[in-house]
Each structure stands twice: as structure tokens, then as C-alpha cells.
Tab-separated table of C-alpha atoms in Angstrom:
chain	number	residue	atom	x	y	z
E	23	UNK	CA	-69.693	-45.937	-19.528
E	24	UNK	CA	-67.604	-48.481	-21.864
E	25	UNK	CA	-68.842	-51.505	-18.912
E	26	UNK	CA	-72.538	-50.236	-19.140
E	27	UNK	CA	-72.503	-50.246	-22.851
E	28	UNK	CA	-70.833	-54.022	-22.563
E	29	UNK	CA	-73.178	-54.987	-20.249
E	30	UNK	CA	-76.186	-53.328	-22.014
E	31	UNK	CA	-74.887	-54.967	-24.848
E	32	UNK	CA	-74.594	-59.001	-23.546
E	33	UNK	CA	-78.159	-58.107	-21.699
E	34	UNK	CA	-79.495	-57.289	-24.935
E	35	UNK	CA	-77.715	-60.202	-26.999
E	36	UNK	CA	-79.410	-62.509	-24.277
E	37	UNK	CA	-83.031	-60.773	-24.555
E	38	UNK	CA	-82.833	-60.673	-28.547
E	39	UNK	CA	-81.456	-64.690	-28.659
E	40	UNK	CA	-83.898	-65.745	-26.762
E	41	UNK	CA	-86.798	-64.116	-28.283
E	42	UNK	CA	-85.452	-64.943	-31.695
E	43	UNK	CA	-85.328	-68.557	-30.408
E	44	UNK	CA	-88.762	-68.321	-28.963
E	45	UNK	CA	-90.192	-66.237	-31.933
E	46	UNK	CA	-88.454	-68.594	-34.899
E	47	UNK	CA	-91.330	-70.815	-33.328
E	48	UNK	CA	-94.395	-68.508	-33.503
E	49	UNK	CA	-96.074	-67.281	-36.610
E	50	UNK	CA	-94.528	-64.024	-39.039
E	51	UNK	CA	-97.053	-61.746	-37.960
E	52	UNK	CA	-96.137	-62.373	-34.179
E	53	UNK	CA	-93.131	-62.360	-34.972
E	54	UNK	CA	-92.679	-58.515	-36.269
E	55	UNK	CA	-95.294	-57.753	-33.694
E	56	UNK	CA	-93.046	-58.652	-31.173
E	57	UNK	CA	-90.061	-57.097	-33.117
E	58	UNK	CA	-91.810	-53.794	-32.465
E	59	UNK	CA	-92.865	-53.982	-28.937
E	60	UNK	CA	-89.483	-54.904	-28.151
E	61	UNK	CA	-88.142	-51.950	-30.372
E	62	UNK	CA	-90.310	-49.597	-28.729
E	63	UNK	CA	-89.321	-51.010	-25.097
E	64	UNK	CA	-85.732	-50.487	-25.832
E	65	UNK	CA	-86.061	-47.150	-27.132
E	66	UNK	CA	-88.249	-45.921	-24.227
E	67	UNK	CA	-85.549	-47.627	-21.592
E	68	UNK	CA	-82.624	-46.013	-23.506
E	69	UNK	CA	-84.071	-43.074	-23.478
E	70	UNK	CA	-84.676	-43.016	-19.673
E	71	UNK	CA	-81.432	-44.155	-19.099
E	72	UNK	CA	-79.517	-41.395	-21.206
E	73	UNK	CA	-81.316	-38.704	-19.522
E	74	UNK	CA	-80.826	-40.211	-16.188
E	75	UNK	CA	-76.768	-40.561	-16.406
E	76	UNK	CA	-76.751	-36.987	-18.078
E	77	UNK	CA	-78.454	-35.635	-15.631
E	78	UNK	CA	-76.462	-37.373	-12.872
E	79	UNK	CA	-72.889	-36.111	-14.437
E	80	UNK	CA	-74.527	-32.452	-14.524
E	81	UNK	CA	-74.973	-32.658	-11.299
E	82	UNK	CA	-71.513	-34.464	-10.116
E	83	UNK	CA	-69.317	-32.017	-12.477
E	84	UNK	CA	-71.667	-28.940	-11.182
E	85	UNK	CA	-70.288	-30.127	-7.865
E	86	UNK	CA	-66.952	-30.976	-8.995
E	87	UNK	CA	-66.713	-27.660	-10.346
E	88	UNK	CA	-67.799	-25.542	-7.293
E	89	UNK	CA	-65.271	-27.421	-5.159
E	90	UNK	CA	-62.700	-27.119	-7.408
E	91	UNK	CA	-63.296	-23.269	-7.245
E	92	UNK	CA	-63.519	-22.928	-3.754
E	93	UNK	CA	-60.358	-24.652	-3.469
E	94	UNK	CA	-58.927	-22.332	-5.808
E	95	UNK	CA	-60.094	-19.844	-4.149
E	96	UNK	CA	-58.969	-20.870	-0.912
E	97	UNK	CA	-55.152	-21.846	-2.645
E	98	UNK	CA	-54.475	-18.333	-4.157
E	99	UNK	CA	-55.887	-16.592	-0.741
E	100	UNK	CA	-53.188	-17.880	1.006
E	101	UNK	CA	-50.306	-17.865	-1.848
E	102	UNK	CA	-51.326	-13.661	-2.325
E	103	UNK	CA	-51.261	-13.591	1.519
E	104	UNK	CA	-48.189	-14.950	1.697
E	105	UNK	CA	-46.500	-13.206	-1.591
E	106	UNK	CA	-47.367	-10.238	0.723
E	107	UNK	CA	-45.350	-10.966	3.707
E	108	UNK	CA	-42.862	-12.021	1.426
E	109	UNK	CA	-42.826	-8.654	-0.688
E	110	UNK	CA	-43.592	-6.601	2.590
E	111	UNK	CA	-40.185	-8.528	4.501
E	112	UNK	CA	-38.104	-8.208	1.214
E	113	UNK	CA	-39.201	-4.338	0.575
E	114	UNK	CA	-38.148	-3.707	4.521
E	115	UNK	CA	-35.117	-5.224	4.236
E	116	UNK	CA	-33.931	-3.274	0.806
E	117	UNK	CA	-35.190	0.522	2.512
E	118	UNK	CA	-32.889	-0.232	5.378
E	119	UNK	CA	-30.162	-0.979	3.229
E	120	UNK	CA	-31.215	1.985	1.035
E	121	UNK	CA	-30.834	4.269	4.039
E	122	UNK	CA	-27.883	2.559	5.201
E	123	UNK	CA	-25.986	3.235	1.791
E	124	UNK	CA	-27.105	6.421	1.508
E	125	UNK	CA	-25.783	7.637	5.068
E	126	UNK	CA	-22.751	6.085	4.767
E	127	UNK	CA	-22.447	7.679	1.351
E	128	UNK	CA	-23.710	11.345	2.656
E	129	UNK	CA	-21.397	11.301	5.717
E	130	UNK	CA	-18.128	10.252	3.275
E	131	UNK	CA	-19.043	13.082	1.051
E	132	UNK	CA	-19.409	15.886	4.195
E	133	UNK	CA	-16.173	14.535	5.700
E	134	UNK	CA	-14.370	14.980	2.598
E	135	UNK	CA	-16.578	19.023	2.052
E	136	UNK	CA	-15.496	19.616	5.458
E	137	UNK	CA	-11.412	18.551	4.819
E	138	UNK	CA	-11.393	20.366	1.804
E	139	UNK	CA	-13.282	23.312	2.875
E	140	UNK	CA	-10.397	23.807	5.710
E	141	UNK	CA	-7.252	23.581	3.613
E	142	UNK	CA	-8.526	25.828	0.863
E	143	UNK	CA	-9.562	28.432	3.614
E	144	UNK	CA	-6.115	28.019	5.343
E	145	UNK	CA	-4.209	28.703	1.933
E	146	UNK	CA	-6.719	31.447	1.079
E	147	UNK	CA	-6.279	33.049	4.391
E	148	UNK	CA	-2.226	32.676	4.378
E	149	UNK	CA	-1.614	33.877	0.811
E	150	UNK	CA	-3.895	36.754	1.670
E	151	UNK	CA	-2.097	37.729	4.909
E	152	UNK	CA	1.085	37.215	2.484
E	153	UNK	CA	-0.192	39.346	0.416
E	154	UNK	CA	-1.278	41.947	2.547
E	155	UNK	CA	1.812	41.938	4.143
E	156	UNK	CA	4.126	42.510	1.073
E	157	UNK	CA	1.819	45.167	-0.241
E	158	UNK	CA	2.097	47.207	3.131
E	159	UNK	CA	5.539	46.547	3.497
E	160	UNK	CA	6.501	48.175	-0.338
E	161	UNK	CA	3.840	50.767	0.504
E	162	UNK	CA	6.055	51.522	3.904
E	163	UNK	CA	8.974	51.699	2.303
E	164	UNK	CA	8.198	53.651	-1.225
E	165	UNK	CA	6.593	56.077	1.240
E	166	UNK	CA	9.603	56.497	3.038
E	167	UNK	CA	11.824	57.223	0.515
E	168	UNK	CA	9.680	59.653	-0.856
E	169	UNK	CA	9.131	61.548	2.247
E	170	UNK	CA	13.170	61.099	2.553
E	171	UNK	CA	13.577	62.918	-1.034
E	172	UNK	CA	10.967	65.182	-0.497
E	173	UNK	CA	12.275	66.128	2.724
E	174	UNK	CA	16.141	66.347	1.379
E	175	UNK	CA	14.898	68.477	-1.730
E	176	UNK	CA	13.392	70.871	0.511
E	177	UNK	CA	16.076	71.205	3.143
E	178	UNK	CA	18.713	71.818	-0.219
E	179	UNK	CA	16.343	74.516	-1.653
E	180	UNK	CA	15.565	76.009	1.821
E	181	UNK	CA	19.041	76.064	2.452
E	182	UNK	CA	20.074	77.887	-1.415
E	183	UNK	CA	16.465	80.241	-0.626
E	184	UNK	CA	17.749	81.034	2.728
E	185	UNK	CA	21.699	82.004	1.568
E	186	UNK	CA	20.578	83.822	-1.229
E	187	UNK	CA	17.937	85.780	0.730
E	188	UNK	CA	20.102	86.417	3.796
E	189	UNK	CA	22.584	88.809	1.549
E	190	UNK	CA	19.602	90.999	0.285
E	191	UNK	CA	17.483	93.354	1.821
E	192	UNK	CA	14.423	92.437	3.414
E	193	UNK	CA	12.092	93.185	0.079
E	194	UNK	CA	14.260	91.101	-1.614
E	195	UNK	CA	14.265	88.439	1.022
E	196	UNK	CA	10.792	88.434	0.885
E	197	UNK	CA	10.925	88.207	-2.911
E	198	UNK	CA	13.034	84.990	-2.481
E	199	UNK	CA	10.733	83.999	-0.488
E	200	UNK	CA	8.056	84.406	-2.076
E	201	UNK	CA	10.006	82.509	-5.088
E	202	UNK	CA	11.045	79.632	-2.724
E	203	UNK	CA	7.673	79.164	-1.870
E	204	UNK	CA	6.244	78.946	-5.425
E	205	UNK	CA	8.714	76.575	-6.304
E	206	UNK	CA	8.932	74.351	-2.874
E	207	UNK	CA	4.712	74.177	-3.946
E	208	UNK	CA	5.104	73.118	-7.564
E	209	UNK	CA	7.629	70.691	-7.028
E	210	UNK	CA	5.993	69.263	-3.950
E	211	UNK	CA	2.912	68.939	-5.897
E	212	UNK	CA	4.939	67.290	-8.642
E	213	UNK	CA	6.642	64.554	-6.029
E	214	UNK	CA	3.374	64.265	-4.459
E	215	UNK	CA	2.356	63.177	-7.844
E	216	UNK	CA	5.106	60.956	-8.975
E	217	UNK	CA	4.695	59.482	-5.538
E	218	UNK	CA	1.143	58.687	-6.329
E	219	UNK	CA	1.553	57.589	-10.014
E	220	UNK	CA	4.353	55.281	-8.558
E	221	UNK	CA	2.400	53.687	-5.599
E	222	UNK	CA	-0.304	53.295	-7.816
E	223	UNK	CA	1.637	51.667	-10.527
E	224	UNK	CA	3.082	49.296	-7.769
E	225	UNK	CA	-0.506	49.169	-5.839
E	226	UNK	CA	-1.565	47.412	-9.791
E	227	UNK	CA	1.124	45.523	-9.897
E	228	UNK	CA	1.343	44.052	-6.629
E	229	UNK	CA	-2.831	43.123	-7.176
E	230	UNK	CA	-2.454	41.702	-10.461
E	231	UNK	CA	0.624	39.805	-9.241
E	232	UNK	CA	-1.054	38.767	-6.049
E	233	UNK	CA	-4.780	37.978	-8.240
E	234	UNK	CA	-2.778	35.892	-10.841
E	235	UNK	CA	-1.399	33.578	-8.059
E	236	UNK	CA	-4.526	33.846	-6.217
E	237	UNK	CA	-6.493	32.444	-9.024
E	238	UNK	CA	-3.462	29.823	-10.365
E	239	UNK	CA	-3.827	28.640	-6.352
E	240	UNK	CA	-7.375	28.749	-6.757
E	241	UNK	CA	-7.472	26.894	-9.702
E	242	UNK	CA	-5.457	24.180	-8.147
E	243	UNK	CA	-7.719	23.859	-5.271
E	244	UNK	CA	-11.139	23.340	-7.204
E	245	UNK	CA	-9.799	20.477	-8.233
E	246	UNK	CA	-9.639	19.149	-4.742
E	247	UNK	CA	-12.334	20.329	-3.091
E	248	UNK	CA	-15.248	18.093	-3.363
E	249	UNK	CA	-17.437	20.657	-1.592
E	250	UNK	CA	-20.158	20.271	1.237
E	251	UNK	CA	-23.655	21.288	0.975
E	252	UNK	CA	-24.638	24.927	0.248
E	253	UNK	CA	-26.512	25.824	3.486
E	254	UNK	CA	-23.304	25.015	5.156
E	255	UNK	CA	-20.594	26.137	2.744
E	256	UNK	CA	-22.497	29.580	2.468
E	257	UNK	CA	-22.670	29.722	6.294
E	258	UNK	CA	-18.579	28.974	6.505
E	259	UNK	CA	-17.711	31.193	3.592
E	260	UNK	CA	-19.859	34.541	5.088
E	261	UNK	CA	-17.991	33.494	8.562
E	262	UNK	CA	-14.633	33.152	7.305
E	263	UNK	CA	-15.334	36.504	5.071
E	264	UNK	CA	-16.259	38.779	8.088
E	265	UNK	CA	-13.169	37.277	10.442
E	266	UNK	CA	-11.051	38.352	7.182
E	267	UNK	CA	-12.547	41.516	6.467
E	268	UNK	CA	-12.462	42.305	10.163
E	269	UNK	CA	-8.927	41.398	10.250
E	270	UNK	CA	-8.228	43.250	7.140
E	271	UNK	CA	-9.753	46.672	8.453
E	272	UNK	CA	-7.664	45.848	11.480
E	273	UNK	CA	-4.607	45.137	9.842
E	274	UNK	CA	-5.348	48.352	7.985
E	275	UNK	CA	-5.982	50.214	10.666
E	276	UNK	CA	-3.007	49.270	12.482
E	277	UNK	CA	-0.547	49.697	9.679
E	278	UNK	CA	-2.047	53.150	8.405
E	279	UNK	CA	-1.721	54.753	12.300
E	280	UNK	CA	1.886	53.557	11.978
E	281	UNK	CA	2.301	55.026	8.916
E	282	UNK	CA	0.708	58.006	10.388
E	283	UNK	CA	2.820	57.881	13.191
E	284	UNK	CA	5.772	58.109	11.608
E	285	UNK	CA	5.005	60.480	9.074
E	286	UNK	CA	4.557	62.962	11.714
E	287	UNK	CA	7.097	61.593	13.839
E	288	UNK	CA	9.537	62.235	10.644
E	289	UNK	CA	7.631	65.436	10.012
E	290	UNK	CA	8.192	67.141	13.147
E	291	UNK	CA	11.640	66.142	13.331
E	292	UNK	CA	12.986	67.748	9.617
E	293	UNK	CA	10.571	71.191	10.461
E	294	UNK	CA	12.566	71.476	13.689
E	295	UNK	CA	15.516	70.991	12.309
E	296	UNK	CA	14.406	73.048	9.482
E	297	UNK	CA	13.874	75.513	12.384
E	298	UNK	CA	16.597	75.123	14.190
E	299	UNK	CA	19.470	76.226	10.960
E	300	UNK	CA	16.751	78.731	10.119
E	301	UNK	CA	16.769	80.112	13.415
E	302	UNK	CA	20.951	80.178	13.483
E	303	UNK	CA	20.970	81.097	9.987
E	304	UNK	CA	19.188	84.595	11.275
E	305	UNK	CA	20.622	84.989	14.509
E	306	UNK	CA	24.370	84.948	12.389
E	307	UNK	CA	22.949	87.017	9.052
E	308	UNK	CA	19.941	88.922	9.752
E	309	UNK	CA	20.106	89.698	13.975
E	310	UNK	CA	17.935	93.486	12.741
E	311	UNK	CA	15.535	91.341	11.349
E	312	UNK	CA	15.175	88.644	13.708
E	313	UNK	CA	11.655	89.909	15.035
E	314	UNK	CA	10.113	90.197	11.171
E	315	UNK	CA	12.361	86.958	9.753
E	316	UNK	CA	10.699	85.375	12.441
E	317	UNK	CA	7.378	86.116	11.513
E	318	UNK	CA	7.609	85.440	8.217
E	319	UNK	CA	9.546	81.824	8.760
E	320	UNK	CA	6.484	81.122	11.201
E	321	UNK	CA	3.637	82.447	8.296
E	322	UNK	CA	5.771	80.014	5.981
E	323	UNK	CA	6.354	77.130	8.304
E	324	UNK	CA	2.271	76.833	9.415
E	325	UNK	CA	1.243	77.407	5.844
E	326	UNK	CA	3.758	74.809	4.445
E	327	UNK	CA	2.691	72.477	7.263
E	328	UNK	CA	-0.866	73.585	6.196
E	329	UNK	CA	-0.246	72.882	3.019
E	330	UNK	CA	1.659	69.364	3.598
E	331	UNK	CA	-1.191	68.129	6.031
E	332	UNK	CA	-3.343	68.620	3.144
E	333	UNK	CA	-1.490	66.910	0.754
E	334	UNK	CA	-0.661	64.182	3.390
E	335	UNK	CA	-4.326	63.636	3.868
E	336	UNK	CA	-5.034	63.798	0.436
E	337	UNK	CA	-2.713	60.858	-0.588
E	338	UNK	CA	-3.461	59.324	2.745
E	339	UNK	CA	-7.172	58.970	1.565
E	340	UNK	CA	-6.368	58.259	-2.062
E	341	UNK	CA	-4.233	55.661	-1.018
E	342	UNK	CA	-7.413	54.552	1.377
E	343	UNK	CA	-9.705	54.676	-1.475
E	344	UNK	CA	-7.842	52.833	-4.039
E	345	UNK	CA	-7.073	49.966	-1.571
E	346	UNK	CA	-10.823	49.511	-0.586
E	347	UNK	CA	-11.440	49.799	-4.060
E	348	UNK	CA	-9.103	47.026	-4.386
E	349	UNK	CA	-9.871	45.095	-1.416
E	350	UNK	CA	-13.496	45.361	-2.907
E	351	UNK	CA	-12.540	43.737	-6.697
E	352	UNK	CA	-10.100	41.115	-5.409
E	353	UNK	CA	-12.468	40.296	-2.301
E	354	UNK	CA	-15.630	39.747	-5.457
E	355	UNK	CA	-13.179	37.976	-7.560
E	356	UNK	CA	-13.058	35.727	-4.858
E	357	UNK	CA	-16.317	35.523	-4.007
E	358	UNK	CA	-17.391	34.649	-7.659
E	359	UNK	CA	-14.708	32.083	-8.147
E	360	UNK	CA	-15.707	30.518	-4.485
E	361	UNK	CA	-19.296	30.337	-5.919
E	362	UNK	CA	-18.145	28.859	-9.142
E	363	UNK	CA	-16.075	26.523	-7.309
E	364	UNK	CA	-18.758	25.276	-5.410
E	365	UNK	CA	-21.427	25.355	-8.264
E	366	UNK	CA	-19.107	22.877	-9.737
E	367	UNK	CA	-18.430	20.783	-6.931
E	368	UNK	CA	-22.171	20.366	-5.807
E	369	UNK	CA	-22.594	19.629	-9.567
E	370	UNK	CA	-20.118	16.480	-9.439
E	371	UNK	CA	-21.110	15.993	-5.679
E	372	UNK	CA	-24.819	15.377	-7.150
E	373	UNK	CA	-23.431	13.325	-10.218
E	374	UNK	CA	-21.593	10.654	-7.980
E	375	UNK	CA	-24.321	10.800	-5.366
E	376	UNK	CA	-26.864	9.821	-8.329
E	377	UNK	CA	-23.819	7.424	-9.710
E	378	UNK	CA	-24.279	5.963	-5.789
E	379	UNK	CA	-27.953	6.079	-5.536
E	380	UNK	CA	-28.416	4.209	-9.223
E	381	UNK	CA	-25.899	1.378	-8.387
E	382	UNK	CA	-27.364	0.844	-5.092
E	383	UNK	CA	-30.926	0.803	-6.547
E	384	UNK	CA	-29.634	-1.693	-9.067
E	385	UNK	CA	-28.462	-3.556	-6.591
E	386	UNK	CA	-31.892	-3.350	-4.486
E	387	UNK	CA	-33.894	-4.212	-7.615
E	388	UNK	CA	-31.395	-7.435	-8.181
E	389	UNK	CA	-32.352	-8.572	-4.819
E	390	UNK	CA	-35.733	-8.264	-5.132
E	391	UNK	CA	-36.249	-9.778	-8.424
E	392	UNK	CA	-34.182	-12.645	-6.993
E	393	UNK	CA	-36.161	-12.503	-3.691
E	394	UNK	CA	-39.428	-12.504	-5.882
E	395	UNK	CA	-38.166	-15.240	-8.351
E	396	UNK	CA	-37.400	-17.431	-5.345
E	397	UNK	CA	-40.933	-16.851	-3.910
E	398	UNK	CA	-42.770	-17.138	-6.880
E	399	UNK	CA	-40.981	-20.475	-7.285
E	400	UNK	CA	-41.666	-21.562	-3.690
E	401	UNK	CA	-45.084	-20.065	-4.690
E	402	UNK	CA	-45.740	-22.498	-7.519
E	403	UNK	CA	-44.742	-25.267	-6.383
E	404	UNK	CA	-46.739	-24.760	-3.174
E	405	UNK	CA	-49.174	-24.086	-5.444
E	406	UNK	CA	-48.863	-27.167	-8.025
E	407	UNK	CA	-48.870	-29.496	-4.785
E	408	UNK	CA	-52.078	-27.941	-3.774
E	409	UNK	CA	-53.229	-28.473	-7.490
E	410	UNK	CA	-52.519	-31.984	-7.229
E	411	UNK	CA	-53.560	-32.723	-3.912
E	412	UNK	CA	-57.077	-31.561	-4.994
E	413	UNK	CA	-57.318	-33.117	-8.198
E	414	UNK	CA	-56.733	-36.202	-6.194
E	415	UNK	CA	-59.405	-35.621	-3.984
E	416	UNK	CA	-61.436	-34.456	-7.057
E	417	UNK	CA	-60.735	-37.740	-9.147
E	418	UNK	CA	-62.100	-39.589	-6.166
E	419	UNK	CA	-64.752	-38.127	-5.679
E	420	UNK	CA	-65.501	-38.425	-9.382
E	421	UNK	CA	-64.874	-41.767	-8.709
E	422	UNK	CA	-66.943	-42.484	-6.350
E	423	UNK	CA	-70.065	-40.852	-7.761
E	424	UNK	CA	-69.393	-42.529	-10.972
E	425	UNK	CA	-69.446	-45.868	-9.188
E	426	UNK	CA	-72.789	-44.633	-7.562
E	427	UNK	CA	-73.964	-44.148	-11.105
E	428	UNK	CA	-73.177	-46.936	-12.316
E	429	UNK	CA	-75.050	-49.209	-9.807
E	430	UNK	CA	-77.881	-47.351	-10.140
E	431	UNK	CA	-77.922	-47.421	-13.525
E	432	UNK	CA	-77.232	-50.925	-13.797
E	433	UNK	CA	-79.539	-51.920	-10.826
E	434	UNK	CA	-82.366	-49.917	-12.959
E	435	UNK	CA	-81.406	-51.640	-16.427
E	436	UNK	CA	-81.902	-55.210	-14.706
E	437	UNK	CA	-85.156	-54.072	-13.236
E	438	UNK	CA	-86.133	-52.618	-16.744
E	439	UNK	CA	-84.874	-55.952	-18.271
E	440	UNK	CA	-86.835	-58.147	-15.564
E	441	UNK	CA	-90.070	-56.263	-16.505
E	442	UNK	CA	-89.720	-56.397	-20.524
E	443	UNK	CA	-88.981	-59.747	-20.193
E	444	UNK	CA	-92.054	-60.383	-17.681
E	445	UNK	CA	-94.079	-58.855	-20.304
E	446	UNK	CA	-92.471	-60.302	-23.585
E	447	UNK	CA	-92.732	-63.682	-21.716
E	448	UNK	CA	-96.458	-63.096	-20.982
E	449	UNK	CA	-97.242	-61.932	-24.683
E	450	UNK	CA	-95.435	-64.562	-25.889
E	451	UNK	CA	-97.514	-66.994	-23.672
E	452	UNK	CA	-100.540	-65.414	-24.701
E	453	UNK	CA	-99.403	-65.603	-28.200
E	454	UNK	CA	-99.318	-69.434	-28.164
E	455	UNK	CA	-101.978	-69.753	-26.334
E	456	UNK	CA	-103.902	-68.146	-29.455
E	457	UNK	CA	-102.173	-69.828	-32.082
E	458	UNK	CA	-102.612	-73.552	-29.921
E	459	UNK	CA	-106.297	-72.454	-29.687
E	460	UNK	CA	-106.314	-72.097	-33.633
E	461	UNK	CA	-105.006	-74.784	-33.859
């Protein structure tokens, strides 16, 4: 534009200094005639030529501007397509090392469940046999020496019933008797009693002794265990519960048929001896009344065996009843504390695996905003070289059509020229031609 105007400019110095030459010779009035036509002829050729070169850059940036979009277009087609791949590759890459993480951190956790799981069973299961084995052990022996002063009461007061009775007559023998009888019931129902009250007492004891260290142990070993997952842990716990209860009830079993066992075994030995000194007691002292003193020792004998059977079984079932009763406590004791122990550890199992799962993710998300930064550079300046690479090709091209322009523009501003001066010339030749005819 600046060379057009220059040239347009010198073309138009020319035209005007040679008309002003040529017109300084010709009259006034032909002179602003010809000031007119030639005002007229450069405002109609100026005006031509402005809408021509506006119309010509319309249409070159119109161009200019649809190529630049489709190259745009084209650019940010294949930058998305390849921040894709690149977000698709990264993404893959972080989920394996997500699930990576994660199983290495869920098989550490079940390894150290499982180890923990065993040893606090093991204790449990040897402090409980411990246990178990103390408690029937004092049971065995209190039992014992009660039977042993039972029995040793009896034989003395047998023995004092029997001497006394032997010297009287049979009515007051049986009076003796009868005495002997009442008392060998009252105090057998009183040492049955203290027997009780005592095993009972020492039954407490031994539980609350056993419970405290139970729950000290237990104490202890929540602190170690780190727990597995419930599904499992609930499927160990009910199959290490029915192996113990099972062995329990046969532990039980066993040591109350011993206990049984010898009971009667001790039982049958003090009534025959019990018989036996009766017996020689009546053969020396009463031989008249051997036939009725016999009947009446075997009346007494099968009702005081009645009568100790009873109370046998009745202890025997007591005893029964108040261990299942405390087998029952100690065993939910357990159970709760088991369950709180494990509440707590899947609590802290949860927190570190969330502890584990946020670092990780931190991690990932580091990665990937590095990945991303270092694509979205690559990105831009694959993108800025494209940028430039067509703004190169654009400024040619805009080159190039403003060169075309410009030739036609300047090849129709000499033909416009070459005309107005064809006709100025002519008027000006007709001009003189007037003025010489005047003259």
C-alpha cells in the first residue's frame, strides 16, 4: 500500500506538472475547466481503485482465514488424539501399579492376621487346658478329702452307735439306731454342705483367678494381633470354639467318670469294711440277734447308700451345673473380648490400609500430573511449531496475493493514467485549437 500511494503520488505529480505547464499557457476559464475534469477523473479512478483493493483483501483474508481454521482444526485433532494415547498409556500404567500396591499391601496384612491369629489361639488354648487342669485337679482332691472325713466321721460314730447299742437290748439298740441314723443324716447333710460351700468358694476363686489372667493375657495379645478379615477370622474362631468345647465336654467327661469311678470304688470299699466290723461286732456281742441285727444293718446300709447316691448325684450335678454355668460366662467373656479385639484390629487394619491407599494415590496423582505436564509441554511446543509453520505458509501466501494486487492495481492505474491523459491531451488540443481560431 505505502509503494502504491508513492507511486500514485509521483504519477500524479507528473500528470498535475504537466498540465499546470500546459494550462499556465491557455486561458483562466480553461484553465479551472480543466482543473475540474481532472478533479472529477481522479476522484472517479480513486474511487474504483479503493473498492477494488478492498474488495481484493476481503477476499484474500476470507481465505486466509478459512485456512488458518482448517489448519487449526486439523493441529488440535491430532494434539487431543494424541493427549489421549498419552492419558490412556499413563492411566494404564498407574491402575497396574494401583493393583500392584494394593496386593502386595493386602497379602502383608493377611500374613501378619494369619501369624497373629495362631499364637493368640495357641496361648488361649494352653492357658485354658492349664486352667482346666488345675481346676479339676483341686476339685479331685477337695473331693477326696471330704469323702475321706466323711467316711472317717462315720466309721467313728458307727463304731461309738454300734458299742453303745451292742450292751442294750434290742429296743434300745434299735433306739440307738434310730439316733445314729438321725445324726449320721444331719451331719452328712451338713459336710455335704460345707463340701459344697467350699468347692464353690474355690470353683469362684479358681474362675476369677483364671478370668483375671485370661483377660491380663488377653489384653497383651490385642496389642499384637493385627487381625485378618472377618469372613475368615469368624470362620477360625467358630472352628477353634467347637474343637475346644468338644474337647472341654471330653475332658469333662473323662475326668467326671473318674471321679465317679472312684467315688464308688472308695464307696464300696469303706461299706464293706463298714460291713465286715459290723458283721464281727455281732457275731462277738449279739450271736441271738444275728438274724434281726442283720436285717436291720441291711435296711440301714441300702437306705444310707440310698441316701448317699442321692446326695452324690445331687452334688455331682450341682457341681455339673455350676461348671457349665461357668464354662458358659468365661467361654462369652471370651467371645466378647475376641470380637472386641477384632473390631479394633479391623478398625486400625482399615486405617493403615486407607493410610496405604492415600499415599499410593498421591503418589499415582504425582505421576500423572508430571506425565501430563510433560505432555502438555511436548503438546505445545508441537503445537507452537505447527503455529509457526502455518503462519509461514500464511504470510506467503499473503504475500503473494498482495503482490498479485499490487500489479493489478498498478497495471490498472497506468491504464487509467494513459486514458486521462489521452483525453486531457485531446481537450487540451481542442482547447487551443479554439483559442488559435479566436485568435
Amino acid at each position: 500500500m505505502g509503494r502504491l500511494k508513492h507511486q500514485l503520488h509521483q504519477a500524479q505529480s507528473r500528470v498535475m506538472g504537466r498540465l499546470k505547464h500546459q494550462l499556465h499557457q491557455a486561458p483562466s476559464r480553461m484553465m479551472r475547466r480543466l482543473k475540474h475534469q481532472l478533479h472529477q477523473a481522479q476522484s472517479r479512478v480513486m474511487g474504483r481503485l479503493k473498492h477494488q483493493l478492498h474488495q481484493a483483501q476481503s477476499r484474500v483474508m476470507g481465505r486466509l482465514k478459512h485456512q488458518l481454521h482448517q489448519a487449526q482444526s486439523r493441529v488440535m485433532g491430532r494434539l487431543k488424539h494424541q493427549l489421549h494415547q498419552a492419558q490412556s498409556r499413563v492411566m494404564g500404567r498407574l491402575k497396574h501399579q494401583l493393583h500392584q500396591a494394593q496386593s502386595r499391601v493386602m497379602g502383608r496384612l493377611k500374613h501378619q492376621l494369619h501369624q497373629a491369629q495362631s499364637r493368640v489361639m495357641g496361648r488361649l488354648k494352653h492357658q485354658l487346658h492349664q486352667a482346666q487342669s488345675r481346676v479339676m485337679g483341686r476339685l479331685k482332691h477337695q473331693l477326696h478329702q471330704a469323702q475321706s472325713r466323711v467316711m472317717g466321721r462315720l466309721k467313728h460314730q458307727l463304731h461309738q452307735a454300734q458299742s453303745r447299742v451292742m450292751g442294750r437290748l434290742k429296743h434300745q439298740l434299735h433306739q440307738a439306731q434310730s439316733r445314729v441314723m438321725g445324726r449320721l443324716k444331719h451331719q452328712l447333710h451338713q459336710a455335704q454342705s460345707r463340701v459344697i460351700g467350699r468347692l464353690k468358694h474355690q470353683l469362684h476363686q479358681a474362675q476369677s483367678r483364671v478370668m483375671g489372667r485370661l483377660k491380663h493375657q488377653l489384653h497383651q495379645a490385642k496389642s499384637r494381633v493385627i487381625g485378618r478379615l472377618k469372613h475368615q477370622l469368624h470362620q477360625a474362631q467358630s472352628r477353634v470354639m467347637g474343637r475346644l468345647k468338644h474337647q472341654l465336654h471330653q475332658a469333662q467327661s473323662r475326668v467326671m467318670g473318674r471321679l465317679k469311678h472312684q467315688l464308688h470304688q472308695t464307696l464300696s470299699r469303706v461299706i464293706g469294711r463298714l460291713k465286715h466290723q459290723l458283721h464281727q461286732a455281732q457275731s462277738r456281742v449279739m450271736g441271738r440277734l444275728k438274724h434281726q441285727l442283720h436285717q436291720t444293718q441291711s435296711r440301714v446300709m441300702g437306705r444310707l447308700k440310698h441316701q448317699l447316691h442321692q446326695a452324690q448325684s445331687r452334688v455331682m450335678g450341682r457341681l455339673k451345673h455350676q461348671l457349665h454355668q461357668a464354662q458358659s460366662r468365661v467361654m462369652g467373656r471370651l467371645k466378647h473380648q475376641l470380637h472386641q479385639a477384632q473390631s479394633r484390629v479391623m478398625g486400625r487394619l482399615k486405617h493403615q490400609l486407607h493410610q496405604a491407599q492415600s499415599r499410593v494415590i498421591g503418589r499415582l496423582k504425582h505421576q500423572l500430573h508430571q506425565a501430563q505436564s510433560r505432555v502438555m509441554g511436548r503438546l505445545k511446543h508441537q503445537l507452537h511449531q505447527a503455529q509457526s509453520r502455518v503462519m509461514g505458509r500464511l504470510k506467503h501466501q499473503l504475500h503473494q496475493a498482495q503482490s498479485r494486487v499490487m500489479g493489478r492495481l498498478k497495471h490498472q492505474l497506468h491504464q487509467a493514467q494513459s486514458r486521462v491523459m489521452g483525453r486531457l491531451k485531446h481537450q487540451l488540443h481542442q482547447a487551443q485549437s479554439r483559442v488559435m481560431g479566436r485568435d
